[in-house]
């Protein structure tokens, strides 16, 4: 159990940093203007919300109590 807790604490930061980097990289899609802005917004919204929801669902599995 100690090894699981140690591994979870080590892996938590890279998982959160990767998710935050991906979401922040997609922010320009959410604020797109011009031709095709609606399509870019929809793609950005799906990817950002999917990453955020997926991360929130996986965090309880990765970080044991």
mmCIF file with all atom_site columns, N, CA and C in Angstrom:
data_model
loop_
_atom_site.group_PDB
_atom_site.id
_atom_site.type_symbol
_atom_site.label_atom_id
_atom_site.label_alt_id
_atom_site.label_comp_id
_atom_site.label_asym_id
_atom_site.label_entity_id
_atom_site.label_seq_id
_atom_site.pdbx_PDB_ins_code
_atom_site.Cartn_x
_atom_site.Cartn_y
_atom_site.Cartn_z
_atom_site.occupancy
_atom_site.B_iso_or_equiv
_atom_site.pdbx_formal_charge
_atom_site.auth_seq_id
_atom_site.auth_comp_id
_atom_site.auth_asym_id
_atom_site.auth_atom_id
_atom_site.pdbx_PDB_model_num
ATOM 1   N N  . UNK A 1 1  ? 0.830   -1.190 0.000   1.00 0.00 ? 1  UNK A N  1
ATOM 2   C CA . UNK A 1 1  ? 0.000   0.000  0.000   1.00 0.00 ? 1  UNK A CA 1
ATOM 3   C C  . UNK A 1 1  ? 0.877   1.257  0.000   1.00 0.00 ? 1  UNK A C  1
ATOM 4   N N  . UNK A 1 2  ? 2.002   1.186  0.699   1.00 0.00 ? 2  UNK A N  1
ATOM 5   C CA . UNK A 1 2  ? 2.900   2.341  0.711   1.00 0.00 ? 2  UNK A CA 1
ATOM 6   C C  . UNK A 1 2  ? 3.466   2.623  -0.675  1.00 0.00 ? 2  UNK A C  1
ATOM 7   N N  . UNK A 1 3  ? 3.786   1.553  -1.410  1.00 0.00 ? 3  UNK A N  1
ATOM 8   C CA . UNK A 1 3  ? 4.307   1.734  -2.766  1.00 0.00 ? 3  UNK A CA 1
ATOM 9   C C  . UNK A 1 3  ? 3.252   2.353  -3.678  1.00 0.00 ? 3  UNK A C  1
ATOM 10  N N  . UNK A 1 4  ? 2.006   1.984  -3.493  1.00 0.00 ? 4  UNK A N  1
ATOM 11  C CA . UNK A 1 4  ? 0.928   2.553  -4.310  1.00 0.00 ? 4  UNK A CA 1
ATOM 12  C C  . UNK A 1 4  ? 0.771   4.034  -4.025  1.00 0.00 ? 4  UNK A C  1
ATOM 13  N N  . UNK A 1 5  ? 0.811   4.407  -2.754  1.00 0.00 ? 5  UNK A N  1
ATOM 14  C CA . UNK A 1 5  ? 0.690   5.819  -2.391  1.00 0.00 ? 5  UNK A CA 1
ATOM 15  C C  . UNK A 1 5  ? 1.861   6.633  -2.926  1.00 0.00 ? 5  UNK A C  1
ATOM 16  N N  . UNK A 1 6  ? 3.061   6.081  -2.852  1.00 0.00 ? 6  UNK A N  1
ATOM 17  C CA . UNK A 1 6  ? 4.235   6.785  -3.363  1.00 0.00 ? 6  UNK A CA 1
ATOM 18  C C  . UNK A 1 6  ? 4.139   6.950  -4.879  1.00 0.00 ? 6  UNK A C  1
ATOM 19  N N  . UNK A 1 7  ? 3.770   5.895  -5.580  1.00 0.00 ? 7  UNK A N  1
ATOM 20  C CA . UNK A 1 7  ? 3.647   5.963  -7.039  1.00 0.00 ? 7  UNK A CA 1
ATOM 21  C C  . UNK A 1 7  ? 2.550   6.944  -7.450  1.00 0.00 ? 7  UNK A C  1
ATOM 22  N N  . UNK A 1 8  ? 1.452   6.965  -6.723  1.00 0.00 ? 8  UNK A N  1
ATOM 23  C CA . UNK A 1 8  ? 0.357   7.884  -7.046  1.00 0.00 ? 8  UNK A CA 1
ATOM 24  C C  . UNK A 1 8  ? 0.790   9.332  -6.865  1.00 0.00 ? 8  UNK A C  1
ATOM 25  N N  . UNK A 1 9  ? 1.533   9.605  -5.810  1.00 0.00 ? 9  UNK A N  1
ATOM 26  C CA . UNK A 1 9  ? 1.989   10.977 -5.587  1.00 0.00 ? 9  UNK A CA 1
ATOM 27  C C  . UNK A 1 9  ? 3.006   11.400 -6.636  1.00 0.00 ? 9  UNK A C  1
ATOM 28  N N  . UNK A 1 10 ? 3.799   10.459 -7.127  1.00 0.00 ? 10 UNK A N  1
ATOM 29  C CA . UNK A 1 10 ? 4.778   10.782 -8.163  1.00 0.00 ? 10 UNK A CA 1
ATOM 30  C C  . UNK A 1 10 ? 4.090   11.022 -9.506  1.00 0.00 ? 10 UNK A C  1
ATOM 31  N N  . UNK A 1 11 ? 3.069   10.257 -9.845  1.00 0.00 ? 11 UNK A N  1
ATOM 32  C CA . UNK A 1 11 ? 2.403   10.344 -11.140 1.00 0.00 ? 11 UNK A CA 1
ATOM 33  C C  . UNK A 1 11 ? 1.337   11.437 -11.216 1.00 0.00 ? 11 UNK A C  1
ATOM 34  N N  . UNK A 1 12 ? 0.882   11.942 -10.089 1.00 0.00 ? 12 UNK A N  1
ATOM 35  C CA . UNK A 1 12 ? -0.197  12.928 -10.105 1.00 0.00 ? 12 UNK A CA 1
ATOM 36  C C  . UNK A 1 12 ? 0.222   14.217 -10.804 1.00 0.00 ? 12 UNK A C  1
ATOM 37  N N  . UNK A 1 13 ? 1.385   14.744 -10.467 1.00 0.00 ? 13 UNK A N  1
ATOM 38  C CA . UNK A 1 13 ? 1.823   16.015 -11.034 1.00 0.00 ? 13 UNK A CA 1
ATOM 39  C C  . UNK A 1 13 ? 1.972   15.958 -12.556 1.00 0.00 ? 13 UNK A C  1
ATOM 40  N N  . UNK A 1 14 ? 2.659   14.955 -13.130 1.00 0.00 ? 14 UNK A N  1
ATOM 41  C CA . UNK A 1 14 ? 2.748   14.921 -14.598 1.00 0.00 ? 14 UNK A CA 1
ATOM 42  C C  . UNK A 1 14 ? 1.397   14.786 -15.300 1.00 0.00 ? 14 UNK A C  1
ATOM 43  N N  . UNK A 1 15 ? 0.489   14.063 -14.705 1.00 0.00 ? 15 UNK A N  1
ATOM 44  C CA . UNK A 1 15 ? -0.842  13.912 -15.309 1.00 0.00 ? 15 UNK A CA 1
ATOM 45  C C  . UNK A 1 15 ? -1.563  15.254 -15.333 1.00 0.00 ? 15 UNK A C  1
ATOM 46  N N  . UNK A 1 16 ? -1.536  15.962 -14.221 1.00 0.00 ? 16 UNK A N  1
ATOM 47  C CA . UNK A 1 16 ? -2.189  17.271 -14.164 1.00 0.00 ? 16 UNK A CA 1
ATOM 48  C C  . UNK A 1 16 ? -1.502  18.283 -15.068 1.00 0.00 ? 16 UNK A C  1
ATOM 49  N N  . UNK A 1 17 ? -0.177  18.245 -15.135 1.00 0.00 ? 17 UNK A N  1
ATOM 50  C CA . UNK A 1 17 ? 0.547   19.189 -15.987 1.00 0.00 ? 17 UNK A CA 1
ATOM 51  C C  . UNK A 1 17 ? 0.276   18.931 -17.468 1.00 0.00 ? 17 UNK A C  1
ATOM 52  N N  . UNK A 1 18 ? 0.196   17.671 -17.860 1.00 0.00 ? 18 UNK A N  1
ATOM 53  C CA . UNK A 1 18 ? -0.098  17.341 -19.251 1.00 0.00 ? 18 UNK A CA 1
ATOM 54  C C  . UNK A 1 18 ? -1.503  17.794 -19.631 1.00 0.00 ? 18 UNK A C  1
ATOM 55  N N  . UNK A 1 19 ? -2.453  17.549 -18.751 1.00 0.00 ? 19 UNK A N  1
ATOM 56  C CA . UNK A 1 19 ? -3.828  17.974 -19.019 1.00 0.00 ? 19 UNK A CA 1
ATOM 57  C C  . UNK A 1 19 ? -3.929  19.493 -19.092 1.00 0.00 ? 19 UNK A C  1
ATOM 58  N N  . UNK A 1 20 ? -3.282  20.186 -18.160 1.00 0.00 ? 20 UNK A N  1
ATOM 59  C CA . UNK A 1 20 ? -3.323  21.648 -18.159 1.00 0.00 ? 20 UNK A CA 1
ATOM 60  C C  . UNK A 1 20 ? -2.659  22.224 -19.411 1.00 0.00 ? 20 UNK A C  1
ATOM 61  N N  . UNK A 1 21 ? -1.559  21.640 -19.845 1.00 0.00 ? 21 UNK A N  1
ATOM 62  C CA . UNK A 1 21 ? -0.886  22.125 -21.054 1.00 0.00 ? 21 UNK A CA 1
ATOM 63  C C  . UNK A 1 21 ? -1.758  21.924 -22.289 1.00 0.00 ? 21 UNK A C  1
ATOM 64  N N  . UNK A 1 22 ? -2.397  20.775 -22.373 1.00 0.00 ? 22 UNK A N  1
ATOM 65  C CA . UNK A 1 22 ? -3.254  20.504 -23.532 1.00 0.00 ? 22 UNK A CA 1
ATOM 66  C C  . UNK A 1 22 ? -4.459  21.442 -23.545 1.00 0.00 ? 22 UNK A C  1
ATOM 67  N N  . UNK A 1 23 ? -5.079  21.639 -22.402 1.00 0.00 ? 23 UNK A N  1
ATOM 68  C CA . UNK A 1 23 ? -6.242  22.526 -22.337 1.00 0.00 ? 23 UNK A CA 1
ATOM 69  C C  . UNK A 1 23 ? -5.839  23.962 -22.640 1.00 0.00 ? 23 UNK A C  1
ATOM 70  N N  . UNK A 1 24 ? -4.720  24.417 -22.081 1.00 0.00 ? 24 UNK A N  1
ATOM 71  C CA . UNK A 1 24 ? -4.300  25.800 -22.349 1.00 0.00 ? 24 UNK A CA 1
ATOM 72  C C  . UNK A 1 24 ? -3.879  25.978 -23.810 1.00 0.00 ? 24 UNK A C  1
ATOM 73  N N  . UNK A 1 25 ? -3.385  24.938 -24.442 1.00 0.00 ? 25 UNK A N  1
ATOM 74  C CA . UNK A 1 25 ? -3.053  25.019 -25.857 1.00 0.00 ? 25 UNK A CA 1
ATOM 75  C C  . UNK A 1 25 ? -4.269  25.090 -26.760 1.00 0.00 ? 25 UNK A C  1
ATOM 76  N N  . UNK A 1 26 ? -5.397  24.621 -26.265 1.00 0.00 ? 26 UNK A N  1
ATOM 77  C CA . UNK A 1 26 ? -6.626  24.639 -27.061 1.00 0.00 ? 26 UNK A CA 1
ATOM 78  C C  . UNK A 1 26 ? -7.500  25.863 -26.801 1.00 0.00 ? 26 UNK A C  1
ATOM 79  N N  . UNK A 1 27 ? -7.106  26.715 -25.887 1.00 0.00 ? 27 UNK A N  1
ATOM 80  C CA . UNK A 1 27 ? -7.901  27.910 -25.584 1.00 0.00 ? 27 UNK A CA 1
ATOM 81  C C  . UNK A 1 27 ? -8.092  28.801 -26.819 1.00 0.00 ? 27 UNK A C  1
ATOM 82  N N  . UNK A 1 28 ? -7.078  28.963 -27.700 1.00 0.00 ? 28 UNK A N  1
ATOM 83  C CA . UNK A 1 28 ? -7.337  29.772 -28.900 1.00 0.00 ? 28 UNK A CA 1
ATOM 84  C C  . UNK A 1 28 ? -8.482  29.246 -29.773 1.00 0.00 ? 28 UNK A C  1
ATOM 85  N N  . UNK A 1 29 ? -8.703  27.935 -29.764 1.00 0.00 ? 29 UNK A N  1
ATOM 86  C CA . UNK A 1 29 ? -9.840  27.408 -30.528 1.00 0.00 ? 29 UNK A CA 1
ATOM 87  C C  . UNK A 1 29 ? -11.169 27.884 -29.954 1.00 0.00 ? 29 UNK A C  1
ATOM 88  N N  . UNK A 1 30 ? -11.209 28.079 -28.646 1.00 0.00 ? 30 UNK A N  1
ATOM 89  C CA . UNK A 1 30 ? -12.463 28.512 -28.023 1.00 0.00 ? 30 UNK A CA 1
ATOM 90  C C  . UNK A 1 30 ? -12.784 29.978 -28.312 1.00 0.00 ? 30 UNK A C  1
ATOM 91  N N  . UNK A 1 31 ? -11.752 30.757 -28.625 1.00 0.00 ? 31 UNK A N  1
ATOM 92  C CA . UNK A 1 31 ? -11.959 32.181 -28.894 1.00 0.00 ? 31 UNK A CA 1
ATOM 93  C C  . UNK A 1 31 ? -11.709 32.525 -30.360 1.00 0.00 ? 31 UNK A C  1
ATOM 94  N N  . UNK A 1 32 ? -11.911 31.566 -31.245 1.00 0.00 ? 32 UNK A N  1
ATOM 95  C CA . UNK A 1 32 ? -11.671 31.772 -32.669 1.00 0.00 ? 32 UNK A CA 1
ATOM 96  C C  . UNK A 1 32 ? -12.701 32.733 -33.252 1.00 0.00 ? 32 UNK A C  1
ATOM 97  N N  . UNK A 1 33 ? -12.243 33.533 -34.204 1.00 0.00 ? 33 UNK A N  1
ATOM 98  C CA . UNK A 1 33 ? -13.128 34.445 -34.937 1.00 0.00 ? 33 UNK A CA 1
ATOM 99  C C  . UNK A 1 33 ? -12.857 34.265 -36.421 1.00 0.00 ? 33 UNK A C  1
ATOM 100 N N  . UNK A 1 34 ? -13.796 34.670 -37.227 1.00 0.00 ? 34 UNK A N  1
ATOM 101 C CA . UNK A 1 34 ? -13.618 34.595 -38.670 1.00 0.00 ? 34 UNK A CA 1
ATOM 102 C C  . UNK A 1 34 ? -14.300 33.380 -39.268 1.00 0.00 ? 34 UNK A C  1
ATOM 103 N N  . UNK A 1 35 ? -13.849 33.064 -40.479 1.00 0.00 ? 35 UNK A N  1
ATOM 104 C CA . UNK A 1 35 ? -14.436 31.934 -41.206 1.00 0.00 ? 35 UNK A CA 1
ATOM 105 C C  . UNK A 1 35 ? -14.170 30.628 -40.478 1.00 0.00 ? 35 UNK A C  1
ATOM 106 N N  . UNK A 1 36 ? -15.193 29.841 -40.292 1.00 0.00 ? 36 UNK A N  1
ATOM 107 C CA . UNK A 1 36 ? -15.052 28.545 -39.634 1.00 0.00 ? 36 UNK A CA 1
ATOM 108 C C  . UNK A 1 36 ? -14.907 28.625 -38.130 1.00 0.00 ? 36 UNK A C  1
ATOM 109 N N  . UNK A 1 37 ? -15.219 29.765 -37.545 1.00 0.00 ? 37 UNK A N  1
ATOM 110 C CA . UNK A 1 37 ? -15.046 29.939 -36.101 1.00 0.00 ? 37 UNK A CA 1
ATOM 111 C C  . UNK A 1 37 ? -15.963 29.014 -35.308 1.00 0.00 ? 37 UNK A C  1
ATOM 112 N N  . UNK A 1 38 ? -17.147 28.779 -35.801 1.00 0.00 ? 38 UNK A N  1
ATOM 113 C CA . UNK A 1 38 ? -18.094 27.916 -35.087 1.00 0.00 ? 38 UNK A CA 1
ATOM 114 C C  . UNK A 1 38 ? -17.570 26.486 -35.046 1.00 0.00 ? 38 UNK A C  1
ATOM 115 N N  . UNK A 1 39 ? -17.024 26.029 -36.162 1.00 0.00 ? 39 UNK A N  1
ATOM 116 C CA . UNK A 1 39 ? -16.478 24.669 -36.205 1.00 0.00 ? 39 UNK A CA 1
ATOM 117 C C  . UNK A 1 39 ? -15.276 24.539 -35.278 1.00 0.00 ? 39 UNK A C  1
ATOM 118 N N  . UNK A 1 40 ? -14.397 25.539 -35.287 1.00 0.00 ? 40 UNK A N  1
ATOM 119 C CA . UNK A 1 40 ? -13.235 25.507 -34.398 1.00 0.00 ? 40 UNK A CA 1
ATOM 120 C C  . UNK A 1 40 ? -13.659 25.541 -32.938 1.00 0.00 ? 40 UNK A C  1
ATOM 121 N N  . UNK A 1 41 ? -14.668 26.361 -32.623 1.00 0.00 ? 41 UNK A N  1
ATOM 122 C CA . UNK A 1 41 ? -15.165 26.431 -31.257 1.00 0.00 ? 41 UNK A CA 1
ATOM 123 C C  . UNK A 1 41 ? -15.715 25.082 -30.814 1.00 0.00 ? 41 UNK A C  1
ATOM 124 N N  . UNK A 1 42 ? -16.498 24.447 -31.684 1.00 0.00 ? 42 UNK A N  1
ATOM 125 C CA . UNK A 1 42 ? -17.086 23.152 -31.330 1.00 0.00 ? 42 UNK A CA 1
ATOM 126 C C  . UNK A 1 42 ? -16.020 22.086 -31.117 1.00 0.00 ? 42 UNK A C  1
ATOM 127 N N  . UNK A 1 43 ? -15.018 22.054 -31.972 1.00 0.00 ? 43 UNK A N  1
ATOM 128 C CA . UNK A 1 43 ? -13.937 21.089 -31.809 1.00 0.00 ? 43 UNK A CA 1
ATOM 129 C C  . UNK A 1 43 ? -13.189 21.359 -30.506 1.00 0.00 ? 43 UNK A C  1
ATOM 130 N N  . UNK A 1 44 ? -12.869 22.626 -30.256 1.00 0.00 ? 44 UNK A N  1
ATOM 131 C CA . UNK A 1 44 ? -12.163 22.983 -29.022 1.00 0.00 ? 44 UNK A CA 1
ATOM 132 C C  . UNK A 1 44 ? -12.971 22.654 -27.785 1.00 0.00 ? 44 UNK A C  1
ATOM 133 N N  . UNK A 1 45 ? -14.260 22.907 -27.842 1.00 0.00 ? 45 UNK A N  1
ATOM 134 C CA . UNK A 1 45 ? -15.118 22.630 -26.695 1.00 0.00 ? 45 UNK A CA 1
ATOM 135 C C  . UNK A 1 45 ? -15.178 21.140 -26.383 1.00 0.00 ? 45 UNK A C  1
ATOM 136 N N  . UNK A 1 46 ? -15.295 20.326 -27.410 1.00 0.00 ? 46 UNK A N  1
ATOM 137 C CA . UNK A 1 46 ? -15.351 18.874 -27.213 1.00 0.00 ? 46 UNK A CA 1
ATOM 138 C C  . UNK A 1 46 ? -14.042 18.356 -26.620 1.00 0.00 ? 46 UNK A C  1
ATOM 139 N N  . UNK A 1 47 ? -12.924 18.809 -27.165 1.00 0.00 ? 47 UNK A N  1
ATOM 140 C CA . UNK A 1 47 ? -11.639 18.315 -26.688 1.00 0.00 ? 47 UNK A CA 1
ATOM 141 C C  . UNK A 1 47 ? -11.364 18.794 -25.265 1.00 0.00 ? 47 UNK A C  1
ATOM 142 N N  . UNK A 1 48 ? -11.590 20.070 -24.989 1.00 0.00 ? 48 UNK A N  1
ATOM 143 C CA . UNK A 1 48 ? -11.328 20.618 -23.650 1.00 0.00 ? 48 UNK A CA 1
ATOM 144 C C  . UNK A 1 48 ? -12.235 19.978 -22.606 1.00 0.00 ? 48 UNK A C  1
ATOM 145 N N  . UNK A 1 49 ? -13.514 19.876 -22.901 1.00 0.00 ? 49 UNK A N  1
ATOM 146 C CA . UNK A 1 49 ? -14.420 19.287 -21.914 1.00 0.00 ? 49 UNK A CA 1
ATOM 147 C C  . UNK A 1 49 ? -14.132 17.796 -21.737 1.00 0.00 ? 49 UNK A C  1
ATOM 148 N N  . UNK A 1 50 ? -13.780 17.106 -22.811 1.00 0.00 ? 50 UNK A N  1
ATOM 149 C CA . UNK A 1 50 ? -13.437 15.689 -22.698 1.00 0.00 ? 50 UNK A CA 1
ATOM 150 C C  . UNK A 1 50 ? -12.200 15.464 -21.849 1.00 0.00 ? 50 UNK A C  1
ATOM 151 N N  . UNK A 1 51 ? -11.176 16.278 -22.049 1.00 0.00 ? 51 UNK A N  1
ATOM 152 C CA . UNK A 1 51 ? -9.962  16.153 -21.240 1.00 0.00 ? 51 UNK A CA 1
ATOM 153 C C  . UNK A 1 51 ? -10.252 16.461 -19.774 1.00 0.00 ? 51 UNK A C  1
ATOM 154 N N  . UNK A 1 52 ? -11.008 17.523 -19.533 1.00 0.00 ? 52 UNK A N  1
ATOM 155 C CA . UNK A 1 52 ? -11.294 17.908 -18.151 1.00 0.00 ? 52 UNK A CA 1
ATOM 156 C C  . UNK A 1 52 ? -12.132 16.842 -17.438 1.00 0.00 ? 52 UNK A C  1
ATOM 157 N N  . UNK A 1 53 ? -13.171 16.381 -18.086 1.00 0.00 ? 53 UNK A N  1
ATOM 158 C CA . UNK A 1 53 ? -14.035 15.372 -17.465 1.00 0.00 ? 53 UNK A CA 1
ATOM 159 C C  . UNK A 1 53 ? -13.287 14.057 -17.300 1.00 0.00 ? 53 UNK A C  1
ATOM 160 N N  . UNK A 1 54 ? -12.530 13.675 -18.307 1.00 0.00 ? 54 UNK A N  1
ATOM 161 C CA . UNK A 1 54 ? -11.755 12.443 -18.213 1.00 0.00 ? 54 UNK A CA 1
ATOM 162 C C  . UNK A 1 54 ? -10.750 12.483 -17.082 1.00 0.00 ? 54 UNK A C  1
ATOM 163 N N  . UNK A 1 55 ? -10.087 13.610 -16.917 1.00 0.00 ? 55 UNK A N  1
ATOM 164 C CA . UNK A 1 55 ? -9.117  13.746 -15.832 1.00 0.00 ? 55 UNK A CA 1
ATOM 165 C C  . UNK A 1 55 ? -9.815  13.685 -14.478 1.00 0.00 ? 55 UNK A C  1
ATOM 166 N N  . UNK A 1 56 ? -10.950 14.333 -14.356 1.00 0.00 ? 56 UNK A N  1
ATOM 167 C CA . UNK A 1 56 ? -11.666 14.312 -13.070 1.00 0.00 ? 56 UNK A CA 1
ATOM 168 C C  . UNK A 1 56 ? -12.169 12.915 -12.728 1.00 0.00 ? 56 UNK A C  1
ATOM 169 N N  . UNK A 1 57 ? -12.545 12.143 -13.744 1.00 0.00 ? 57 UNK A N  1
ATOM 170 C CA . UNK A 1 57 ? -12.999 10.767 -13.480 1.00 0.00 ? 57 UNK A CA 1
ATOM 171 C C  . UNK A 1 57 ? -11.854 9.829  -13.142 1.00 0.00 ? 57 UNK A C  1
ATOM 172 N N  . UNK A 1 58 ? -10.679 10.085 -13.698 1.00 0.00 ? 58 UNK A N  1
ATOM 173 C CA . UNK A 1 58 ? -9.544  9.196  -13.492 1.00 0.00 ? 58 UNK A CA 1
ATOM 174 C C  . UNK A 1 58 ? -8.792  9.501  -12.192 1.00 0.00 ? 58 UNK A C  1
ATOM 175 N N  . UNK A 1 59 ? -8.834  10.731 -11.729 1.00 0.00 ? 59 UNK A N  1
ATOM 176 C CA . UNK A 1 59 ? -8.085  11.108 -10.519 1.00 0.00 ? 59 UNK A CA 1
ATOM 177 C C  . UNK A 1 59 ? -8.418  10.245 -9.292  1.00 0.00 ? 59 UNK A C  1
ATOM 178 N N  . UNK A 1 60 ? -9.662  9.921  -9.029  1.00 0.00 ? 60 UNK A N  1
ATOM 179 C CA . UNK A 1 60 ? -9.915  9.043  -7.863  1.00 0.00 ? 60 UNK A CA 1
ATOM 180 C C  . UNK A 1 60 ? -9.317  7.656  -8.024  1.00 0.00 ? 60 UNK A C  1
ATOM 181 N N  . UNK A 1 61 ? -9.151  7.195  -9.260  1.00 0.00 ? 61 UNK A N  1
ATOM 182 C CA . UNK A 1 61 ? -8.551  5.883  -9.483  1.00 0.00 ? 61 UNK A CA 1
ATOM 183 C C  . UNK A 1 61 ? -7.039  5.943  -9.271  1.00 0.00 ? 61 UNK A C  1
ATOM 184 N N  . UNK A 1 62 ? -6.456  7.037  -9.721  1.00 0.00 ? 62 UNK A N  1
ATOM 185 C CA . UNK A 1 62 ? -4.995  7.166  -9.648  1.00 0.00 ? 62 UNK A CA 1
ATOM 186 C C  . UNK A 1 62 ? -4.521  7.482  -8.239  1.00 0.00 ? 62 UNK A C  1
ATOM 187 N N  . UNK A 1 63 ? -5.263  8.309  -7.524  1.00 0.00 ? 63 UNK A N  1
ATOM 188 C CA . UNK A 1 63 ? -4.823  8.726  -6.188  1.00 0.00 ? 63 UNK A CA 1
ATOM 189 C C  . UNK A 1 63 ? -5.655  8.000  -5.130  1.00 0.00 ? 63 UNK A C  1
ATOM 190 N N  . UNK A 1 64 ? -5.116  6.947  -4.568  1.00 0.00 ? 64 UNK A N  1
ATOM 191 C CA . UNK A 1 64 ? -5.865  6.227  -3.522  1.00 0.00 ? 64 UNK A CA 1
ATOM 192 C C  . UNK A 1 64 ? -5.938  7.039  -2.239  1.00 0.00 ? 64 UNK A C  1
ATOM 193 N N  . UNK A 1 65 ? -6.913  6.725  -1.439  1.00 0.00 ? 65 UNK A N  1
ATOM 194 C CA . UNK A 1 65 ? -7.124  7.450  -0.172  1.00 0.00 ? 65 UNK A CA 1
ATOM 195 C C  . UNK A 1 65 ? -6.113  7.001  0.851   1.00 0.00 ? 65 UNK A C  1
#
